mmCIF file of C-alpha atoms in Angstrom:
data_model
loop_
_atom_site.group_PDB
_atom_site.id
_atom_site.type_symbol
_atom_site.label_atom_id
_atom_site.label_comp_id
_atom_site.label_asym_id
_atom_site.label_seq_id
_atom_site.Cartn_x
_atom_site.Cartn_y
_atom_site.Cartn_z
ATOM 1 C CA MET W 1 -38.287 -0.173 40.984
ATOM 2 C CA ASN W 2 -37.735 2.535 43.369
ATOM 3 C CA ASN W 3 -38.463 6.042 42.529
ATOM 4 C CA ASP W 4 -34.885 7.207 43.155
ATOM 5 C CA LEU W 5 -33.723 4.582 41.093
ATOM 6 C CA GLU W 6 -36.307 5.518 38.490
ATOM 7 C CA GLU W 7 -35.333 8.775 38.657
ATOM 8 C CA ALA W 8 -31.370 8.160 38.391
ATOM 9 C CA LEU W 9 -31.948 6.280 35.298
ATOM 10 C CA TYR W 10 -33.910 9.266 33.519
ATOM 11 C CA ALA W 11 -31.269 12.154 35.245
ATOM 12 C CA THR W 12 -29.490 13.958 32.706
ATOM 13 C CA LYS W 13 -27.741 15.495 35.621
ATOM 14 C CA GLU W 14 -26.656 14.823 39.060
ATOM 15 C CA SER W 15 -28.682 16.238 41.921
ATOM 16 C CA ALA W 16 -29.422 15.667 45.651
ATOM 17 C CA ASN W 17 -30.439 12.279 45.399
ATOM 18 C CA THR W 18 -28.442 11.266 42.299
ATOM 19 C CA GLU W 19 -24.371 10.865 41.857
ATOM 20 C CA PHE W 20 -22.687 9.579 38.883
ATOM 21 C CA LYS W 21 -19.578 7.832 38.478
ATOM 22 C CA GLN W 22 -17.655 7.149 35.154
ATOM 23 C CA THR W 23 -15.634 4.328 36.714
ATOM 24 C CA PHE W 24 -14.877 3.024 39.892
ATOM 25 C CA ASP W 25 -11.441 1.473 40.831
ATOM 26 C CA LEU W 26 -12.163 -0.792 43.753
ATOM 27 C CA SER W 27 -8.654 -0.924 44.513
ATOM 28 C CA SER W 28 -8.016 2.605 44.785
ATOM 29 C CA ILE W 29 -8.053 4.075 48.358
ATOM 30 C CA GLN W 30 -8.786 7.715 47.026
ATOM 31 C CA GLU W 31 -12.017 6.252 44.708
ATOM 32 C CA TRP W 32 -13.182 4.275 47.723
ATOM 33 C CA VAL W 33 -13.037 7.472 50.250
ATOM 34 C CA GLU W 34 -14.909 9.513 47.676
ATOM 35 C CA VAL W 35 -17.730 6.685 47.129
ATOM 36 C CA VAL W 36 -17.775 6.800 50.991
ATOM 37 C CA LYS W 37 -18.269 10.194 51.408
ATOM 38 C CA ASP W 38 -21.346 10.038 48.795
ATOM 39 C CA ILE W 39 -22.759 7.319 50.314
ATOM 40 C CA VAL W 40 -22.811 8.814 53.919
ATOM 41 C CA ALA W 41 -24.370 12.231 52.239
ATOM 42 C CA ILE W 42 -27.023 10.732 50.242
ATOM 43 C CA ALA W 43 -27.926 8.492 53.473
ATOM 44 C CA ASN W 44 -28.275 11.638 55.688
ATOM 45 C CA SER W 45 -29.812 13.472 53.064
ATOM 46 C CA GLY W 46 -32.892 11.240 52.768
ATOM 47 C CA GLY W 47 -31.674 8.199 50.176
ATOM 48 C CA GLY W 48 -30.722 8.215 46.920
ATOM 49 C CA THR W 49 -28.835 6.405 43.872
ATOM 50 C CA VAL W 50 -24.784 6.203 42.760
ATOM 51 C CA LEU W 51 -24.707 5.153 39.382
ATOM 52 C CA PHE W 52 -21.755 3.633 37.654
ATOM 53 C CA GLY W 53 -20.808 3.494 34.046
ATOM 54 C CA VAL W 54 -22.115 6.777 33.276
ATOM 55 C CA ASP W 55 -21.005 10.077 32.277
ATOM 56 C CA ASN W 56 -21.644 13.708 33.963
ATOM 57 C CA SER W 57 -25.085 13.966 31.746
ATOM 58 C CA GLY W 58 -26.157 10.412 32.801
ATOM 59 C CA GLU W 59 -25.260 9.120 29.433
ATOM 60 C CA PRO W 60 -23.737 5.026 29.704
ATOM 61 C CA THR W 61 -19.533 5.208 29.347
ATOM 62 C CA ALA W 62 -19.940 1.442 28.080
ATOM 63 C CA ARG W 63 -17.107 0.714 30.272
ATOM 64 C CA SER W 64 -17.459 -2.442 32.269
ATOM 65 C CA VAL W 65 -19.199 -2.310 35.695
ATOM 66 C CA GLU W 66 -18.731 -6.264 36.083
ATOM 67 C CA ALA W 67 -16.141 -5.678 38.993
ATOM 68 C CA ILE W 68 -18.792 -3.552 40.930
ATOM 69 C CA LEU W 69 -21.469 -5.853 40.499
ATOM 70 C CA GLN W 70 -19.795 -8.751 42.034
ATOM 71 C CA LEU W 71 -18.806 -6.945 45.073
ATOM 72 C CA ASP W 72 -19.237 -8.596 48.295
ATOM 73 C CA PRO W 73 -21.803 -6.198 50.051
ATOM 74 C CA ALA W 74 -19.947 -6.918 53.254
ATOM 75 C CA GLU W 75 -17.009 -4.362 51.669
ATOM 76 C CA VAL W 76 -19.555 -1.941 51.111
ATOM 77 C CA THR W 77 -20.375 -2.187 54.893
ATOM 78 C CA ASN W 78 -16.324 -2.665 55.839
ATOM 79 C CA LYS W 79 -15.970 0.499 54.125
ATOM 80 C CA VAL W 80 -18.311 2.798 55.818
ATOM 81 C CA ARG W 81 -17.968 1.160 59.278
ATOM 82 C CA LYS W 82 -13.733 2.028 59.021
ATOM 83 C CA TYR W 83 -14.814 5.964 58.738
ATOM 84 C CA THR W 84 -18.303 6.049 60.513
ATOM 85 C CA ASN W 85 -17.899 3.036 63.305
ATOM 86 C CA TYR W 86 -21.736 2.289 62.008
ATOM 87 C CA GLU W 87 -22.690 -1.114 60.596
ATOM 88 C CA PHE W 88 -24.299 0.114 57.083
ATOM 89 C CA THR W 89 -26.298 -2.022 55.782
ATOM 90 C CA GLU W 90 -29.029 0.220 54.180
ATOM 91 C CA PHE W 91 -28.309 -0.148 50.266
ATOM 92 C CA ASP W 92 -28.814 -2.290 47.633
ATOM 93 C CA LEU W 93 -26.450 -2.891 44.670
ATOM 94 C CA VAL W 94 -28.317 -3.691 41.602
ATOM 95 C CA GLU W 95 -27.898 -4.384 38.089
ATOM 96 C CA VAL W 96 -29.915 -1.953 35.593
ATOM 97 C CA LEU W 97 -30.214 -0.828 32.082
ATOM 98 C CA LYS W 98 -29.684 2.640 30.853
ATOM 99 C CA SER W 99 -30.105 3.116 27.099
ATOM 100 C CA ASP W 100 -29.817 -0.709 26.433
ATOM 101 C CA THR W 101 -26.209 -0.827 28.325
ATOM 102 C CA THR W 102 -25.663 -2.487 31.887
ATOM 103 C CA VAL W 103 -24.586 0.171 34.514
ATOM 104 C CA ALA W 104 -24.369 -0.582 38.413
ATOM 105 C CA ALA W 105 -26.671 1.381 40.776
ATOM 106 C CA LEU W 106 -25.670 1.726 44.227
ATOM 107 C CA GLN W 107 -29.300 2.357 46.138
ATOM 108 C CA ILE W 108 -28.923 4.108 49.304
ATOM 109 C CA PHE W 109 -31.806 4.182 51.598
ATOM 110 C CA ALA W 110 -32.592 7.151 54.160
ATOM 111 C CA LEU W 111 -31.164 7.046 57.929
ATOM 112 C CA SER W 112 -33.097 8.430 60.840
ATOM 113 C CA ILE W 113 -29.952 9.434 62.680
ATOM 114 C CA PRO W 114 -27.442 11.103 60.564
ATOM 115 C CA LEU W 115 -23.790 9.426 60.083
ATOM 116 C CA VAL W 116 -20.815 11.060 61.858
ATOM 117 C CA PHE W 117 -17.342 10.795 60.122
ATOM 118 C CA THR W 118 -15.372 9.329 63.277
ATOM 119 C CA SER W 119 -12.337 8.768 61.344
ATOM 120 C CA PRO W 120 -10.819 10.760 58.739
ATOM 121 C CA GLY W 121 -11.081 9.851 54.846
ATOM 122 C CA THR W 122 -7.432 10.074 53.954
ATOM 123 C CA CYS W 123 -5.401 9.216 51.139
ATOM 124 C CA PRO W 124 -2.129 9.266 49.556
ATOM 125 C CA VAL W 125 -1.648 11.521 46.787
ATOM 126 C CA HIS W 126 1.592 12.007 44.182
ATOM 127 C CA GLY W 127 4.847 13.319 46.008
ATOM 128 C CA GLY W 128 3.895 11.488 49.355
ATOM 129 C CA LYS W 129 1.594 13.807 50.226
ATOM 130 C CA GLN W 130 -1.992 13.282 51.797
ATOM 131 C CA GLN W 131 -5.370 14.435 50.228
ATOM 132 C CA THR W 132 -8.496 14.374 52.995
ATOM 133 C CA ALA W 133 -11.999 14.067 51.496
ATOM 134 C CA PHE W 134 -13.802 14.611 55.406
ATOM 135 C CA GLY W 135 -12.937 15.158 58.513
ATOM 136 C CA MET W 136 -13.076 13.251 61.682
ATOM 137 C CA GLY W 137 -16.434 14.732 63.296
ATOM 138 C CA THR W 138 -18.292 16.106 60.273
ATOM 139 C CA ILE W 139 -21.971 15.435 58.877
ATOM 140 C CA TYR W 140 -22.091 15.012 55.314
ATOM 141 C CA PHE W 141 -25.008 15.909 53.476
ATOM 142 C CA ARG W 142 -26.142 16.146 49.380
ATOM 143 C CA HIS W 143 -26.502 20.288 48.651
ATOM 144 C CA SER W 144 -27.748 20.247 45.018
ATOM 145 C CA ALA W 145 -25.266 17.575 43.077
ATOM 146 C CA LYS W 146 -22.386 17.771 46.232
ATOM 147 C CA SER W 147 -21.396 16.014 48.973
ATOM 148 C CA GLU W 148 -20.580 18.550 51.535
ATOM 149 C CA PRO W 149 -20.352 19.172 55.062
ATOM 150 C CA GLY W 150 -23.362 20.301 57.062
ATOM 151 C CA THR W 151 -23.243 23.982 58.122
ATOM 152 C CA TYR W 152 -26.677 24.376 59.851
#
């Protein structure tokens, strides 16, 4: 087990290299855009882990992560490529136990050159409007426990 994954499994709060997701609806454009933003920010910041099936304090939610664990890695690569034009393969999706509960861990490895968003991450929201998670030309990093655009 790598250090980032081990750190994520013992974490009780999010950090620069650990992100918690209670759920992940694979059919939701909005949730994919948010996950892609986190993947890119973590990869740009030296790597880390996204844990699916845990709450904001790192405790397992006991919700099934089976659909996430069955996700074809090519789909993750395709989603990241859609917004960055980069064939992102620097990750592993693994099943792990946290407090005797199965959770999904997306281990993201560091990139030597930061990824830049080449397309905006927009998704429809209520009332026919669009929400933008990230803009074209931005570079995201992890600042503490947040995925945010780089400013300097």
